[in-house]
Coordinates of C-alpha atoms in Angstrom, one line a residue:
X1 CA 53.1 61.8 16.4
X2 CA 53.2 59.1 19.3
X3 CA 50.0 58.7 21.0
X4 CA 49.4 59.4 24.8
X5 CA 49.4 56.6 27.0
X6 CA 45.6 55.9 28.3
X7 CA 46.7 55.8 31.6
X8 CA 47.6 59.8 31.5
X9 CA 44.4 60.5 30.0
X10 CA 42.5 58.7 32.6
X11 CA 39.5 60.5 34.4
X12 CA 39.4 59.7 38.2
X13 CA 36.0 59.4 39.7
X14 CA 36.0 60.9 43.3
X15 CA 34.1 59.1 46.0
X16 CA 32.7 60.1 49.3
X17 CA 33.9 58.8 52.5
X18 CA 31.4 56.0 52.6
X19 CA 32.6 54.8 49.2
X20 CA 29.3 56.1 47.5
X21 CA 29.6 58.3 44.1
X22 CA 28.8 61.8 44.3
X23 CA 25.6 62.6 42.2
X24 CA 27.2 65.1 40.2
X25 CA 30.4 63.2 39.7
X26 CA 28.1 60.0 38.6
X27 CA 26.2 62.6 36.0
X28 CA 29.6 63.8 34.4
X29 CA 30.9 59.9 34.1
X30 CA 27.8 58.8 32.4
X31 CA 27.7 61.7 29.9
X32 CA 31.8 61.3 29.4
X33 CA 30.8 57.5 28.7
X34 CA 28.1 58.4 25.9
X35 CA 30.4 60.9 24.4
X36 CA 33.2 58.3 24.2
X37 CA 30.9 55.7 22.5
X38 CA 29.2 58.3 19.5
X39 CA 26.1 56.8 17.4
X40 CA 27.4 55.0 14.3
X41 CA 30.3 53.1 15.8
X42 CA 30.8 49.4 14.7
X43 CA 30.9 46.5 17.0
X44 CA 34.2 45.7 15.5
X45 CA 35.7 49.2 16.6
X46 CA 34.8 48.4 20.4
X47 CA 36.0 46.3 23.1
X48 CA 34.7 46.1 26.6
X49 CA 36.3 44.1 29.0
X50 CA 34.8 43.1 32.2
X51 CA 37.3 42.4 35.2
X52 CA 36.3 41.8 38.7
X53 CA 36.0 44.8 40.5
X54 CA 37.5 44.8 43.8
X55 CA 40.1 47.2 45.4
X56 CA 43.1 46.3 43.4
X57 CA 41.1 45.4 39.8
X58 CA 39.7 47.8 37.3
X59 CA 36.5 47.8 34.5
X60 CA 38.5 49.2 31.4
X61 CA 36.4 50.6 28.4
X62 CA 38.6 51.0 25.3
X63 CA 37.5 52.8 21.9
X64 CA 39.4 53.0 18.8
X65 CA 39.9 55.7 16.7
X66 CA 36.9 57.2 14.6
X67 CA 35.6 60.0 12.7
X68 CA 33.4 62.4 15.1
X69 CA 30.8 64.5 12.8
X70 CA 30.5 67.0 15.6
X71 CA 34.2 67.7 16.0
X72 CA 37.2 67.9 14.1
X73 CA 39.3 66.3 16.8
X74 CA 38.8 62.5 17.2
X75 CA 39.5 61.0 20.8
X76 CA 42.4 58.6 21.1
X77 CA 41.6 56.4 23.9
X78 CA 39.7 56.5 27.3
X79 CA 40.2 54.9 30.7
X80 CA 37.9 54.8 33.3
X81 CA 38.8 53.4 36.8
X82 CA 35.2 53.5 38.5
X83 CA 35.1 52.7 41.9
X84 CA 33.3 49.5 43.2
X85 CA 29.8 50.9 43.4
X86 CA 30.0 52.2 39.8
X87 CA 31.5 49.3 38.5
X88 CA 28.9 47.2 40.0
X89 CA 26.3 49.2 38.2
X90 CA 28.0 48.9 35.0
X91 CA 28.4 44.8 35.5
X92 CA 24.4 44.6 36.1
X93 CA 23.6 46.6 33.0
X94 CA 26.1 44.8 30.6
X95 CA 26.1 41.5 31.9
X96 CA 24.3 39.9 28.7
X97 CA 26.2 41.9 26.3
X98 CA 28.2 40.0 23.7
X99 CA 30.5 42.3 21.6
X100 CA 33.3 40.6 18.7
X101 CA 36.7 41.7 19.1
X102 CA 39.1 40.8 16.3
X103 CA 36.8 38.4 14.5
X104 CA 36.0 36.6 17.5
X105 CA 32.8 36.5 19.9
X106 CA 33.1 36.9 23.6
X107 CA 30.7 36.2 26.4
X108 CA 31.8 36.9 30.0
X109 CA 28.7 35.8 31.6
X110 CA 24.8 35.6 31.4
X111 CA 22.5 32.8 30.1
X112 CA 23.3 30.7 27.2
X113 CA 20.5 29.9 24.6
X114 CA 20.7 26.8 22.6
X115 CA 20.1 27.2 18.7
X116 CA 18.3 24.2 18.3
X117 CA 16.7 21.9 21.4
X118 CA 18.2 18.6 21.2
X119 CA 15.6 16.0 20.9
X120 CA 15.7 13.2 23.7
X121 CA 15.3 9.6 21.9
X122 CA 13.8 8.2 25.4
X123 CA 11.1 10.9 25.1
X124 CA 10.5 10.1 21.5
X125 CA 10.0 6.2 22.3
X126 CA 7.9 7.3 25.0
X127 CA 5.5 9.1 22.6
X128 CA 5.5 6.4 20.5
X129 CA 4.5 3.7 23.0
X130 CA 1.9 6.4 24.4
X131 CA 0.2 6.3 21.0
X132 CA 0.4 2.9 20.2
X133 CA -1.4 2.1 23.6
X134 CA -3.9 4.7 22.9
X135 CA -4.7 3.1 19.5
X136 CA -4.6 -0.3 20.7
X137 CA -7.1 0.5 23.7
X138 CA -9.6 2.3 21.0
X139 CA -9.5 -0.9 18.7
X140 CA -9.7 -3.4 21.3
X141 CA -12.8 -1.5 22.6
X142 CA -14.2 -1.5 19.3
X143 CA -13.6 -5.1 18.6
X144 CA -15.4 -6.1 22.0
X145 CA -18.3 -3.9 21.3
X146 CA -18.9 -5.4 17.9
X147 CA -18.8 -8.9 19.1
X148 CA -21.0 -8.1 21.9
X149 CA -23.5 -6.3 19.6
X150 CA -23.3 -2.9 21.2
X151 CA -20.9 -1.2 18.6
X152 CA -21.5 -0.4 14.9
X153 CA -19.2 -1.3 12.0
X154 CA -18.7 -0.3 8.5
X155 CA -19.6 -2.7 5.8
X156 CA -19.2 -2.8 2.2
X157 CA -21.4 -5.6 1.0
X158 CA -20.1 -6.0 -2.4
X159 CA -16.3 -6.2 -1.1
X160 CA -17.5 -8.5 1.8
X161 CA -18.8 -11.0 -0.5
X162 CA -16.1 -11.0 -2.8
X163 CA -13.9 -11.6 0.2
X164 CA -16.0 -14.5 1.7
X165 CA -16.1 -16.3 -1.8
X166 CA -12.2 -16.0 -2.0
X167 CA -11.9 -17.6 1.3
X168 CA -14.1 -20.3 0.6
X169 CA -12.6 -21.0 -2.6
X170 CA -9.1 -21.1 -0.9
X171 CA -10.3 -23.9 1.5
X172 CA -11.3 -26.1 -1.6
X173 CA -8.2 -25.3 -3.6
X174 CA -6.4 -26.6 -0.5
X175 CA -8.3 -29.7 -0.4
X176 CA -7.7 -30.3 -4.1
X177 CA -4.3 -29.4 -3.5
X178 CA -3.9 -32.1 -0.7
X179 CA -5.8 -35.1 -2.5
X180 CA -3.4 -34.5 -5.8
X181 CA -0.2 -34.6 -3.6
X182 CA -1.7 -38.0 -2.0
X183 CA -2.4 -39.2 -5.6
X184 CA 1.1 -38.3 -6.6
X185 CA 2.6 -40.1 -3.6
X186 CA 0.6 -43.3 -4.1
X187 CA 1.6 -43.2 -7.9
X188 CA 5.2 -43.1 -7.1
X189 CA 5.0 -46.0 -4.8
X190 CA 3.2 -47.7 -7.7
X191 CA 5.9 -46.9 -10.2
X192 CA 8.6 -47.9 -7.8
X193 CA 6.9 -51.3 -7.5
X194 CA 6.1 -51.9 -11.2
X195 CA 10.0 -50.9 -11.8
X196 CA 10.9 -53.7 -9.2
X197 CA 8.7 -56.1 -10.5
X198 CA 9.9 -55.6 -14.0
X199 CA 13.4 -56.0 -13.1
X200 CA 12.6 -59.4 -11.3
X201 CA 10.7 -60.5 -14.4
X202 CA 13.6 -59.7 -16.4
X203 CA 16.1 -61.7 -14.3
X204 CA 13.8 -64.9 -14.2
X205 CA 13.5 -64.6 -17.8
X206 CA 17.3 -65.1 -18.4
X207 CA 17.3 -67.8 -15.7
X208 CA 14.3 -70.0 -16.7
X209 CA 14.8 -71.1 -20.2
X210 CA 11.3 -73.0 -20.0
X211 CA 9.3 -69.6 -19.0
X212 CA 11.5 -67.4 -21.0
X213 CA 9.0 -65.6 -23.1
X214 CA 6.3 -65.5 -20.6
X215 CA 8.9 -63.8 -17.9
X216 CA 9.6 -61.5 -20.8
X217 CA 6.4 -60.3 -21.8
X218 CA 5.7 -59.5 -18.2
X219 CA 8.7 -57.6 -17.8
X220 CA 8.3 -55.7 -21.0
X221 CA 5.0 -54.7 -19.7
X222 CA 5.9 -53.8 -16.2
X223 CA 8.5 -51.7 -17.4
X224 CA 6.6 -50.0 -19.9
X225 CA 3.7 -49.2 -17.2
X226 CA 6.8 -47.8 -14.9
X227 CA 7.8 -45.4 -18.0
X228 CA 4.0 -44.2 -18.5
X229 CA 3.9 -43.9 -14.7
X230 CA 6.9 -41.6 -14.4
X231 CA 5.5 -39.4 -17.3
X232 CA 2.3 -39.2 -15.6
X233 CA 3.8 -38.3 -12.3
X234 CA 5.6 -35.5 -13.9
X235 CA 2.5 -34.0 -15.0
X236 CA 0.7 -34.3 -11.6
X237 CA 3.8 -32.8 -9.9
X238 CA 3.7 -29.8 -12.4
X239 CA -0.2 -29.5 -11.8
X240 CA 0.8 -29.9 -8.0
X241 CA 3.3 -26.9 -8.1
X242 CA 0.9 -24.5 -10.0
X243 CA -1.9 -25.0 -7.7
X244 CA 0.4 -24.5 -4.4
X245 CA 1.7 -21.2 -6.2
X246 CA -1.7 -20.1 -6.6
X247 CA -3.1 -20.9 -3.2
X248 CA -0.1 -20.5 -1.0
X249 CA 1.3 -17.3 -2.5
X250 CA -1.0 -15.4 -4.8
X251 CA -4.2 -16.3 -2.9
X252 CA -2.3 -15.6 0.5
X253 CA -0.8 -12.4 -0.5
X254 CA -4.5 -11.1 -1.5
X255 CA -5.8 -12.3 1.9
X256 CA -2.7 -10.6 3.6
X257 CA -4.0 -7.4 1.9
X258 CA -7.3 -8.0 3.1
X259 CA -6.2 -8.5 6.7
X260 CA -4.6 -4.9 6.4
X261 CA -8.0 -3.6 5.1
X262 CA -9.8 -5.0 8.1
X263 CA -7.4 -3.6 10.5
X264 CA -7.7 -0.3 8.7
X265 CA -11.6 -0.7 9.2
X266 CA -11.6 -1.2 12.6
X267 CA -9.3 1.8 13.5
X268 CA -11.6 3.8 11.3
X269 CA -14.7 2.3 13.3
X270 CA -13.0 3.2 16.6
X271 CA -12.0 6.8 16.0
X272 CA -15.4 7.2 14.0
X273 CA -17.3 6.1 17.4
X274 CA -14.6 8.2 19.6
X275 CA -15.7 11.5 17.4
X276 CA -19.4 10.6 17.6
X277 CA -19.2 10.1 21.7
X278 CA -17.6 13.7 21.7
X279 CA -19.9 15.4 19.4
X280 CA -22.8 14.1 21.6
X281 CA -21.2 15.7 24.7
X282 CA -21.0 19.4 25.8
X283 CA -19.0 21.7 24.1
X284 CA -17.0 24.1 25.8
X285 CA -13.5 25.4 26.0
X286 CA -12.4 22.1 27.1
X287 CA -14.0 19.8 25.0
X288 CA -13.5 21.8 21.7
X289 CA -9.9 21.3 21.5
X290 CA -10.4 17.4 22.0
X291 CA -13.1 17.5 19.1
X292 CA -10.8 18.9 16.7
X293 CA -7.9 16.7 17.3
X294 CA -10.5 13.6 17.2
X295 CA -11.7 15.0 14.0
X296 CA -8.0 15.1 12.4
X297 CA -7.5 11.4 13.5
X298 CA -10.8 10.4 12.3
X299 CA -9.7 12.0 8.9
X300 CA -6.4 10.4 8.8
X301 CA -7.9 6.8 9.5
X302 CA -10.8 7.2 6.9
X303 CA -8.2 8.2 4.2
X304 CA -6.1 5.3 5.1
X305 CA -9.5 2.8 5.2
X306 CA -10.6 4.3 2.1
X307 CA -6.8 3.2 0.5
X308 CA -6.9 -0.1 1.7
X309 CA -10.3 -0.6 0.4
X310 CA -9.3 0.3 -3.2
X311 CA -6.3 -1.9 -3.0
X312 CA -8.3 -5.1 -2.0
X313 CA -10.9 -4.4 -4.9
X314 CA -8.0 -3.9 -7.3
X315 CA -6.0 -7.4 -6.0
X316 CA -9.3 -9.3 -6.0
X317 CA -9.8 -8.5 -9.7
X318 CA -6.3 -9.2 -10.8
X319 CA -6.4 -12.6 -8.6
X320 CA -9.6 -13.6 -10.3
X321 CA -8.2 -13.1 -13.8
X322 CA -4.8 -14.9 -12.9
X323 CA -6.9 -17.8 -11.2
X324 CA -9.0 -18.3 -14.2
X325 CA -6.0 -18.3 -16.6
X326 CA -3.9 -20.7 -14.4
X327 CA -6.6 -23.2 -13.5
X328 CA -7.7 -23.8 -17.1
X329 CA -4.5 -24.7 -18.1
X330 CA -3.5 -27.0 -15.5
X331 CA -7.1 -28.7 -15.5
X332 CA -6.4 -29.3 -19.3
X333 CA -3.3 -30.8 -18.5
X334 CA -4.4 -33.1 -15.6
X335 CA -7.1 -34.2 -17.9
X336 CA -5.4 -35.2 -20.8
X337 CA -2.6 -36.8 -18.7
X338 CA -4.9 -39.2 -16.7
X339 CA -7.0 -39.9 -19.9
X340 CA -3.7 -40.7 -22.1
X341 CA -2.3 -42.9 -19.0
X342 CA -5.2 -45.0 -18.4
X343 CA -5.8 -45.4 -22.2
X344 CA -2.5 -46.6 -22.6
X345 CA -1.8 -44.1 -25.2
X346 CA 2.0 -43.5 -24.5
X347 CA 2.3 -41.2 -27.7
X348 CA -0.5 -39.0 -26.4
X349 CA 0.8 -38.6 -22.8
X350 CA 4.2 -37.6 -24.1
X351 CA 2.6 -35.3 -26.2
X352 CA 0.7 -33.7 -23.4
X353 CA 4.0 -33.1 -21.4
X354 CA 5.4 -31.5 -24.8
X355 CA 2.5 -29.1 -25.1
X356 CA 2.8 -27.4 -21.7
X357 CA 6.8 -27.6 -21.6
X358 CA 7.2 -30.1 -18.9
X359 CA 10.6 -31.7 -18.7
X360 CA 10.9 -35.1 -16.8
X361 CA 13.8 -35.9 -14.6
X362 CA 15.7 -38.9 -15.6
X363 CA 16.0 -41.6 -12.8
X364 CA 19.3 -41.2 -11.7
X365 CA 20.3 -38.0 -12.9
X366 CA 20.9 -36.0 -9.8
X367 CA 23.1 -39.0 -8.4
X368 CA 26.7 -38.2 -8.8
X369 CA 28.9 -40.3 -11.4
X370 CA 31.5 -42.7 -10.6
X371 CA 34.2 -40.5 -11.3
X372 CA 32.6 -37.6 -9.0
X373 CA 32.3 -40.1 -6.1
X374 CA 36.0 -41.0 -6.6

């Protein structure tokens, strides 16, 4: 059975001469609208299309078929063509209503609310700069107060004493390293001179028959001294490399952790002083939030300070063990090599290098061969 056209069942709403709705007809219109949209109607079964209400356009409310509990018959459709006043009232009441039709959501008008607020990168950078500036100001004020003798500072006496000893030892080790490098340079020049002198004696030994033996003895002596000097030079350079690693890498890494610890200590004292000043002031609705925030920041920097202090203690302990082990081996090597060289004990000198697994570079070994040069 064909359905009737919506226009055939349309209900015209009469208006008065001045374009206003009559009260009785307006009441009937609202009642018919409620009946056409009963309780339990799904949003997917209803579509509200709001057109611009003027003299030539309409506002249409369409309702699909649905079961009605109170009646055996179900309405097929309703088309309402209100006047401009009624249309404006409907538009004012349902301007923010979103009703899906055919699986799609439609919104004709009304405010748009974003699900997630988009963060502005510029504002984030500005906030980071603000926090950094505030932290720098507090730390600078704390440093100036300590230098002027007005501010108090947290001191770990045992840890501070260990740090002072480490810095003093670093200066002494740097002095030993500098002197050993000077000795190596001078020994290299002496070995180079001895080698040239031996070559000159050997050449004269071949050309001066009357002094052949004398020049030959001196040539052999200078060549032997040059060879032993190269062996000693290898031992000294190995000593220099090991001490340099200890001073400029191991100790320097520990001192870097010490610097981080001192920075954490300054921040801790700065926020501690700030909290103490707030606690000495009045407590009211304005200062209590500031005190609470200052307490939280103080706790954060206190945890950071305790962590850095623990890290410094552990590194100082490991550094002391490593330093003793490294310097023990290197000092034994240096002593045995120097003693064997000046005693003329070539065998003992070579044995010292083998004991510490030191391999000497053959003179000219790094130079390219004749074939490689071609």
